[in-house]
PDB file of C-alpha atoms in Angstrom:
ATOM      1  CA  UNK A   1     -45.884-120.071 -41.639  1.00  0.00           C
ATOM      2  CA  UNK A   2     -46.758-122.290 -44.529  1.00  0.00           C
ATOM      3  CA  UNK A   3     -43.918-121.243 -46.797  1.00  0.00           C
ATOM      4  CA  UNK A   4     -40.507-119.633 -46.857  1.00  0.00           C
ATOM      5  CA  UNK A   5     -40.631-115.966 -45.959  1.00  0.00           C
ATOM      6  CA  UNK A   6     -38.072-113.260 -46.523  1.00  0.00           C
ATOM      7  CA  UNK A   7     -37.768-109.731 -45.253  1.00  0.00           C
ATOM      8  CA  UNK A   8     -37.627-107.045 -46.273  1.00  0.00           C
ATOM      9  CA  UNK A   9     -39.207-107.622 -49.672  1.00  0.00           C
ATOM     10  CA  UNK A  10     -37.589-104.473 -51.023  1.00  0.00           C
ATOM     11  CA  UNK A  11     -34.528-102.663 -49.775  1.00  0.00           C
ATOM     12  CA  UNK A  12     -33.078 -99.474 -51.185  1.00  0.00           C
ATOM     13  CA  UNK A  13     -29.807 -98.375 -49.677  1.00  0.00           C
ATOM     14  CA  UNK A  14     -26.970 -96.032 -50.386  1.00  0.00           C
ATOM     15  CA  UNK A  15     -23.594 -97.235 -51.488  1.00  0.00           C
ATOM     16  CA  UNK A  16     -21.367 -97.984 -48.512  1.00  0.00           C
ATOM     17  CA  UNK A  17     -24.172 -98.948 -46.134  1.00  0.00           C
ATOM     18  CA  UNK A  18     -24.526-102.403 -44.606  1.00  0.00           C
ATOM     19  CA  UNK A  19     -27.698-104.443 -45.191  1.00  0.00           C
ATOM     20  CA  UNK A  20     -29.081-107.556 -43.521  1.00  0.00           C
ATOM     21  CA  UNK A  21     -31.519-109.797 -45.348  1.00  0.00           C
ATOM     22  CA  UNK A  22     -33.578-112.292 -43.424  1.00  0.00           C
ATOM     23  CA  UNK A  23     -34.883-115.712 -44.397  1.00  0.00           C
ATOM     24  CA  UNK A  24     -37.397-117.713 -42.377  1.00  0.00           C
ATOM     25  CA  UNK A  25     -37.493-121.270 -43.764  1.00  0.00           C
ATOM     26  CA  UNK A  26     -40.269-123.818 -43.576  1.00  0.00           C
ATOM     27  CA  UNK A  27     -40.370-125.301 -40.103  1.00  0.00           C
ATOM     28  CA  UNK A  28     -38.408-128.537 -39.901  1.00  0.00           C
ATOM     29  CA  UNK A  29     -36.411-127.961 -43.058  1.00  0.00           C
ATOM     30  CA  UNK A  30     -32.809-128.902 -42.494  1.00  0.00           C
ATOM     31  CA  UNK A  31     -31.199-127.242 -45.489  1.00  0.00           C
ATOM     32  CA  UNK A  32     -31.278-123.552 -46.290  1.00  0.00           C
ATOM     33  CA  UNK A  33     -29.824-121.981 -49.417  1.00  0.00           C
ATOM     34  CA  UNK A  34     -29.086-118.414 -50.436  1.00  0.00           C
ATOM     35  CA  UNK A  35     -29.108-117.407 -54.108  1.00  0.00           C
ATOM     36  CA  UNK A  36     -28.645-114.205 -56.045  1.00  0.00           C
ATOM     37  CA  UNK A  37     -30.739-113.767 -59.135  1.00  0.00           C
ATOM     38  CA  UNK A  38     -30.082-111.248 -61.863  1.00  0.00           C
ATOM     39  CA  UNK A  39     -33.036-110.067 -63.928  1.00  0.00           C
ATOM     40  CA  UNK A  40     -34.309-112.887 -66.137  1.00  0.00           C
ATOM     41  CA  UNK A  41     -31.590-115.314 -65.031  1.00  0.00           C
ATOM     42  CA  UNK A  42     -31.633-118.484 -62.996  1.00  0.00           C
ATOM     43  CA  UNK A  43     -30.547-118.429 -59.335  1.00  0.00           C
ATOM     44  CA  UNK A  44     -26.802-118.170 -58.684  1.00  0.00           C
ATOM     45  CA  UNK A  45     -25.645-120.157 -55.657  1.00  0.00           C
ATOM     46  CA  UNK A  46     -24.186-118.143 -52.781  1.00  0.00           C
ATOM     47  CA  UNK A  47     -24.099-120.405 -49.738  1.00  0.00           C
ATOM     48  CA  UNK A  48     -25.995-123.118 -47.911  1.00  0.00           C
ATOM     49  CA  UNK A  49     -26.531-124.490 -44.431  1.00  0.00           C
ATOM     50  CA  UNK A  50     -27.455-127.826 -42.970  1.00  0.00           C
ATOM     51  CA  UNK A  51     -28.946-127.048 -39.579  1.00  0.00           C
ATOM     52  CA  UNK A  52     -26.696-124.282 -38.231  1.00  0.00           C
ATOM     53  CA  UNK A  53     -23.576-125.400 -40.070  1.00  0.00           C
ATOM     54  CA  UNK A  54     -22.529-123.465 -43.135  1.00  0.00           C
ATOM     55  CA  UNK A  55     -21.568-126.269 -45.502  1.00  0.00           C
ATOM     56  CA  UNK A  56     -20.464-124.317 -48.512  1.00  0.00           C
ATOM     57  CA  UNK A  57     -19.862-120.618 -48.980  1.00  0.00           C
ATOM     58  CA  UNK A  58     -17.990-120.858 -52.231  1.00  0.00           C
ATOM     59  CA  UNK A  59     -20.564-118.755 -54.043  1.00  0.00           C
ATOM     60  CA  UNK A  60     -20.182-115.681 -51.863  1.00  0.00           C
ATOM     61  CA  UNK A  61     -18.594-113.143 -54.213  1.00  0.00           C
ATOM     62  CA  UNK A  62     -16.210-111.562 -51.712  1.00  0.00           C
ATOM     63  CA  UNK A  63     -15.632-111.017 -48.012  1.00  0.00           C
ATOM     64  CA  UNK A  64     -18.261-108.275 -47.822  1.00  0.00           C
ATOM     65  CA  UNK A  65     -20.857-111.044 -47.958  1.00  0.00           C
ATOM     66  CA  UNK A  66     -21.526-113.276 -44.969  1.00  0.00           C
ATOM     67  CA  UNK A  67     -24.346-115.467 -43.757  1.00  0.00           C
ATOM     68  CA  UNK A  68     -25.338-117.143 -40.540  1.00  0.00           C
ATOM     69  CA  UNK A  69     -27.995-119.473 -39.222  1.00  0.00           C
ATOM     70  CA  UNK A  70     -27.151-119.603 -35.519  1.00  0.00           C
ATOM     71  CA  UNK A  71     -30.030-121.768 -34.298  1.00  0.00           C
ATOM     72  CA  UNK A  72     -30.583-123.811 -37.407  1.00  0.00           C
ATOM     73  CA  UNK A  73     -33.727-121.969 -38.399  1.00  0.00           C
ATOM     74  CA  UNK A  74     -33.760-118.292 -39.422  1.00  0.00           C
ATOM     75  CA  UNK A  75     -30.831-117.147 -41.510  1.00  0.00           C
ATOM     76  CA  UNK A  76     -29.384-113.724 -42.200  1.00  0.00           C
ATOM     77  CA  UNK A  77     -27.369-112.708 -45.244  1.00  0.00           C
ATOM     78  CA  UNK A  78     -25.315-109.612 -44.544  1.00  0.00           C
ATOM     79  CA  UNK A  79     -23.679-107.408 -47.135  1.00  0.00           C
ATOM     80  CA  UNK A  80     -21.234-104.874 -45.775  1.00  0.00           C
ATOM     81  CA  UNK A  81     -20.233-101.652 -47.529  1.00  0.00           C
ATOM     82  CA  UNK A  82     -22.710-102.227 -50.318  1.00  0.00           C
ATOM     83  CA  UNK A  83     -21.795-101.407 -53.900  1.00  0.00           C
ATOM     84  CA  UNK A  84     -24.034-100.750 -56.892  1.00  0.00           C
ATOM     85  CA  UNK A  85     -23.090-104.105 -58.408  1.00  0.00           C
ATOM     86  CA  UNK A  86     -24.703-105.796 -55.384  1.00  0.00           C
ATOM     87  CA  UNK A  87     -28.134-104.761 -56.674  1.00  0.00           C
ATOM     88  CA  UNK A  88     -30.107-107.930 -57.407  1.00  0.00           C
ATOM     89  CA  UNK A  89     -32.877-110.191 -56.173  1.00  0.00           C
ATOM     90  CA  UNK A  90     -31.694-112.287 -53.236  1.00  0.00           C
ATOM     91  CA  UNK A  91     -33.675-115.478 -52.743  1.00  0.00           C
ATOM     92  CA  UNK A  92     -33.501-118.117 -50.117  1.00  0.00           C
ATOM     93  CA  UNK A  93     -34.831-121.634 -50.334  1.00  0.00           C
ATOM     94  CA  UNK A  94     -35.230-124.428 -47.849  1.00  0.00           C
ATOM     95  CA  UNK A  95     -35.553-128.173 -48.152  1.00  0.00           C
ATOM     96  CA  UNK A  96     -35.902-131.224 -45.992  1.00  0.00           C
ATOM     97  CA  UNK A  97     -32.351-132.112 -46.956  1.00  0.00           C
ATOM     98  CA  UNK A  98     -30.997-135.176 -48.696  1.00  0.00           C
ATOM     99  CA  UNK A  99     -30.234-136.022 -52.274  1.00  0.00           C
ATOM    100  CA  UNK A 100     -33.749-135.789 -53.666  1.00  0.00           C
ATOM    101  CA  UNK A 101     -35.289-132.924 -51.727  1.00  0.00           C
ATOM    102  CA  UNK A 102     -37.061-130.256 -53.674  1.00  0.00           C
ATOM    103  CA  UNK A 103     -36.342-126.695 -52.695  1.00  0.00           C
ATOM    104  CA  UNK A 104     -39.040-124.282 -51.671  1.00  0.00           C
ATOM    105  CA  UNK A 105     -38.221-120.729 -52.566  1.00  0.00           C
ATOM    106  CA  UNK A 106     -39.045-117.563 -50.725  1.00  0.00           C
ATOM    107  CA  UNK A 107     -40.393-114.460 -52.469  1.00  0.00           C
ATOM    108  CA  UNK A 108     -36.983-112.816 -52.486  1.00  0.00           C
ATOM    109  CA  UNK A 109     -35.602-109.473 -51.370  1.00  0.00           C
ATOM    110  CA  UNK A 110     -35.065-106.961 -54.147  1.00  0.00           C
ATOM    111  CA  UNK A 111     -31.957-104.969 -53.180  1.00  0.00           C
ATOM    112  CA  UNK A 112     -31.180-101.710 -54.902  1.00  0.00           C
ATOM    113  CA  UNK A 113     -27.950 -99.915 -54.089  1.00  0.00           C
ATOM    114  CA  UNK A 114     -27.897 -96.295 -55.179  1.00  0.00           C
TER     115      UNK A 114
ATOM    116  CA  UNK B   1     -19.219-130.147 -68.564  1.00  0.00           C
ATOM    117  CA  UNK B   2     -18.375-128.063 -65.506  1.00  0.00           C
ATOM    118  CA  UNK B   3     -21.616-126.145 -65.103  1.00  0.00           C
ATOM    119  CA  UNK B   4     -25.301-126.713 -65.625  1.00  0.00           C
ATOM    120  CA  UNK B   5     -26.184-125.654 -69.152  1.00  0.00           C
ATOM    121  CA  UNK B   6     -29.632-125.280 -70.633  1.00  0.00           C
ATOM    122  CA  UNK B   7     -30.677-124.929 -74.237  1.00  0.00           C
ATOM    123  CA  UNK B   8     -32.233-123.177 -75.931  1.00  0.00           C
ATOM    124  CA  UNK B   9     -32.209-120.006 -73.836  1.00  0.00           C
ATOM    125  CA  UNK B  10     -35.570-118.967 -75.240  1.00  0.00           C
ATOM    126  CA  UNK B  11     -38.260-120.569 -77.316  1.00  0.00           C
ATOM    127  CA  UNK B  12     -41.497-119.472 -78.958  1.00  0.00           C
ATOM    128  CA  UNK B  13     -44.044-122.110 -79.910  1.00  0.00           C
ATOM    129  CA  UNK B  14     -47.616-122.048 -81.161  1.00  0.00           C
ATOM    130  CA  UNK B  15     -50.415-123.189 -78.890  1.00  0.00           C
ATOM    131  CA  UNK B  16     -50.900-126.930 -79.361  1.00  0.00           C
ATOM    132  CA  UNK B  17     -47.321-127.633 -80.427  1.00  0.00           C
ATOM    133  CA  UNK B  18     -45.190-130.001 -78.421  1.00  0.00           C
ATOM    134  CA  UNK B  19     -41.723-128.926 -77.415  1.00  0.00           C
ATOM    135  CA  UNK B  20     -38.681-130.016 -75.475  1.00  0.00           C
ATOM    136  CA  UNK B  21     -35.525-128.546 -74.060  1.00  0.00           C
ATOM    137  CA  UNK B  22     -32.253-129.786 -72.685  1.00  0.00           C
ATOM    138  CA  UNK B  23     -30.277-129.589 -69.481  1.00  0.00           C
ATOM    139  CA  UNK B  24     -26.648-130.725 -69.386  1.00  0.00           C
ATOM    140  CA  UNK B  25     -24.885-131.213 -66.082  1.00  0.00           C
ATOM    141  CA  UNK B  26     -21.643-132.631 -64.683  1.00  0.00           C
ATOM    142  CA  UNK B  27     -22.064-136.397 -64.469  1.00  0.00           C
ATOM    143  CA  UNK B  28     -19.378-136.838 -61.837  1.00  0.00           C
ATOM    144  CA  UNK B  29     -20.473-136.730 -58.186  1.00  0.00           C
ATOM    145  CA  UNK B  30     -24.122-136.510 -59.288  1.00  0.00           C
ATOM    146  CA  UNK B  31     -26.892-136.745 -56.690  1.00  0.00           C
ATOM    147  CA  UNK B  32     -30.094-135.372 -58.144  1.00  0.00           C
ATOM    148  CA  UNK B  33     -31.511-133.380 -61.025  1.00  0.00           C
ATOM    149  CA  UNK B  34     -34.257-130.855 -60.403  1.00  0.00           C
ATOM    150  CA  UNK B  35     -36.618-129.082 -62.792  1.00  0.00           C
ATOM    151  CA  UNK B  36     -38.383-125.917 -61.663  1.00  0.00           C
ATOM    152  CA  UNK B  37     -40.992-123.731 -63.299  1.00  0.00           C
ATOM    153  CA  UNK B  38     -40.560-120.019 -62.754  1.00  0.00           C
ATOM    154  CA  UNK B  39     -43.109-117.420 -63.689  1.00  0.00           C
ATOM    155  CA  UNK B  40     -42.002-113.808 -63.725  1.00  0.00           C
ATOM    156  CA  UNK B  41     -42.593-112.043 -60.389  1.00  0.00           C
ATOM    157  CA  UNK B  42     -43.125-115.353 -58.626  1.00  0.00           C
ATOM    158  CA  UNK B  43     -40.801-117.832 -56.934  1.00  0.00           C
ATOM    159  CA  UNK B  44     -39.547-120.955 -58.721  1.00  0.00           C
ATOM    160  CA  UNK B  45     -41.711-124.007 -58.082  1.00  0.00           C
ATOM    161  CA  UNK B  46     -40.474-127.581 -58.244  1.00  0.00           C
ATOM    162  CA  UNK B  47     -41.703-129.780 -61.079  1.00  0.00           C
ATOM    163  CA  UNK B  48     -39.562-132.881 -60.726  1.00  0.00           C
ATOM    164  CA  UNK B  49     -36.636-134.277 -58.802  1.00  0.00           C
ATOM    165  CA  UNK B  50     -34.897-137.272 -60.356  1.00  0.00           C
ATOM    166  CA  UNK B  51     -32.005-139.315 -59.074  1.00  0.00           C
ATOM    167  CA  UNK B  52     -31.684-142.552 -61.033  1.00  0.00           C
ATOM    168  CA  UNK B  53     -30.326-143.071 -64.509  1.00  0.00           C
ATOM    169  CA  UNK B  54     -33.239-143.705 -66.833  1.00  0.00           C
ATOM    170  CA  UNK B  55     -35.752-142.020 -64.528  1.00  0.00           C
ATOM    171  CA  UNK B  56     -38.832-140.629 -66.226  1.00  0.00           C
ATOM    172  CA  UNK B  57     -41.317-138.418 -64.454  1.00  0.00           C
ATOM    173  CA  UNK B  58     -44.627-137.027 -65.643  1.00  0.00           C
ATOM    174  CA  UNK B  59     -46.996-134.372 -64.402  1.00  0.00           C
ATOM    175  CA  UNK B  60     -49.935-133.767 -66.681  1.00  0.00           C
ATOM    176  CA  UNK B  61     -48.622-132.700 -70.080  1.00  0.00           C
ATOM    177  CA  UNK B  62     -45.070-132.213 -68.793  1.00  0.00           C
ATOM    178  CA  UNK B  63     -42.546-135.012 -68.541  1.00  0.00           C
ATOM    179  CA  UNK B  64     -38.805-135.342 -67.993  1.00  0.00           C
ATOM    180  CA  UNK B  65     -36.117-137.935 -68.555  1.00  0.00           C
ATOM    181  CA  UNK B  66     -32.700-138.372 -67.001  1.00  0.00           C
ATOM    182  CA  UNK B  67     -29.410-139.784 -68.276  1.00  0.00           C
ATOM    183  CA  UNK B  68     -26.832-139.598 -65.518  1.00  0.00           C
ATOM    184  CA  UNK B  69     -24.096-141.403 -67.432  1.00  0.00           C
ATOM    185  CA  UNK B  70     -23.924-138.804 -70.155  1.00  0.00           C
ATOM    186  CA  UNK B  71     -25.141-135.939 -67.985  1.00  0.00           C
ATOM    187  CA  UNK B  72     -28.334-134.696 -69.581  1.00  0.00           C
ATOM    188  CA  UNK B  73     -32.040-134.367 -68.947  1.00  0.00           C
ATOM    189  CA  UNK B  74     -34.871-133.492 -71.285  1.00  0.00           C
ATOM    190  CA  UNK B  75     -38.081-131.709 -70.377  1.00  0.00           C
ATOM    191  CA  UNK B  76     -41.029-132.291 -72.692  1.00  0.00           C
ATOM    192  CA  UNK B  77     -44.274-130.349 -72.924  1.00  0.00           C
ATOM    193  CA  UNK B  78     -47.040-131.937 -74.953  1.00  0.00           C
ATOM    194  CA  UNK B  79     -49.672-129.729 -76.558  1.00  0.00           C
ATOM    195  CA  UNK B  80     -48.323-126.423 -75.207  1.00  0.00           C
ATOM    196  CA  UNK B  81     -50.829-123.986 -73.737  1.00  0.00           C
ATOM    197  CA  UNK B  82     -50.400-120.254 -73.069  1.00  0.00           C
ATOM    198  CA  UNK B  83     -50.323-120.953 -69.337  1.00  0.00           C
ATOM    199  CA  UNK B  84     -47.162-123.009 -69.890  1.00  0.00           C
ATOM    200  CA  UNK B  85     -45.311-119.786 -70.677  1.00  0.00           C
ATOM    201  CA  UNK B  86     -42.584-119.500 -68.059  1.00  0.00           C
ATOM    202  CA  UNK B  87     -38.884-120.004 -67.543  1.00  0.00           C
ATOM    203  CA  UNK B  88     -37.932-123.612 -66.900  1.00  0.00           C
ATOM    204  CA  UNK B  89     -34.942-124.001 -64.630  1.00  0.00           C
ATOM    205  CA  UNK B  90     -32.801-127.067 -64.314  1.00  0.00           C
ATOM    206  CA  UNK B  91     -30.614-127.649 -61.266  1.00  0.00           C
ATOM    207  CA  UNK B  92     -28.054-130.303 -60.483  1.00  0.00           C
ATOM    208  CA  UNK B  93     -27.500-131.496 -56.949  1.00  0.00           C
ATOM    209  CA  UNK B  94     -23.942-132.666 -56.412  1.00  0.00           C
ATOM    210  CA  UNK B  95     -22.315-134.481 -53.534  1.00  0.00           C
ATOM    211  CA  UNK B  96     -22.046-132.490 -50.366  1.00  0.00           C
ATOM    212  CA  UNK B  97     -21.104-132.901 -46.760  1.00  0.00           C
ATOM    213  CA  UNK B  98     -23.092-135.532 -44.918  1.00  0.00           C
ATOM    214  CA  UNK B  99     -25.007-136.537 -48.027  1.00  0.00           C
ATOM    215  CA  UNK B 100     -26.669-133.174 -48.409  1.00  0.00           C
ATOM    216  CA  UNK B 101     -26.293-131.351 -51.598  1.00  0.00           C
ATOM    217  CA  UNK B 102     -25.133-128.148 -53.107  1.00  0.00           C
ATOM    218  CA  UNK B 103     -27.476-127.261 -55.931  1.00  0.00           C
ATOM    219  CA  UNK B 104     -26.331-125.446 -59.055  1.00  0.00           C
ATOM    220  CA  UNK B 105     -28.879-123.886 -61.369  1.00  0.00           C
ATOM    221  CA  UNK B 106     -28.768-123.290 -65.082  1.00  0.00           C
ATOM    222  CA  UNK B 107     -29.849-119.939 -66.502  1.00  0.00           C
ATOM    223  CA  UNK B 108     -33.145-121.384 -67.678  1.00  0.00           C
ATOM    224  CA  UNK B 109     -35.115-121.812 -70.879  1.00  0.00           C
ATOM    225  CA  UNK B 110     -37.722-119.122 -71.381  1.00  0.00           C
ATOM    226  CA  UNK B 111     -40.788-120.538 -73.106  1.00  0.00           C
ATOM    227  CA  UNK B 112     -43.455-118.404 -74.685  1.00  0.00           C
ATOM    228  CA  UNK B 113     -46.567-120.119 -76.046  1.00  0.00           C
ATOM    229  CA  UNK B 114     -48.351-118.023 -78.647  1.00  0.00           C
ATOM    230  CA  UNK B 115     -52.163-118.390 -78.709  1.00  0.00           C
TER     231      UNK B 115
END
């Protein structure tokens, strides 16, 4: 596709369930980032990949959160045993990579944990 | 400065006024400074990426400057229009593995232009 896509766009789940959020970056983009965005706030870094390698996962809040990008393209962010505080917009972005590469953001997945 | 800080957090200006806001970022291990424009219910869109001290970039009525030594960037909007109303996000790209960067965002400056 022409841009970054994410699925699902909306996810409502019950506390304690696992969820998997998918990001499909722009073809050829080396770097892929995951962010969490609270209402009205700027994106909060979670993790990022160069190709299939997870370079930095320091922003993942705890060990219930994990991410993978096994073939260097599509990425999945998984949240296990969801809690209400996990409710947020989860955005991914991709870039060509390098020090001056702009990021292209996906539409986000709005996660609501009941 | 340990994090990316933006000020003010929100701003109301009259149509036709010029305005500016500030982004402060850690100057150590600096790679690049990004500005994004984010309209509610949409995804952030890149305005500028700057890397060199003294860089100035311009796109229409919007321009930005960069001071990497002191760790700040200014975004200027000349003759604000209602369609400029948005949140302006600043992000700092720091050194990362293999020359690629981790990007840290500020919380944004929310601009409202009153007709």
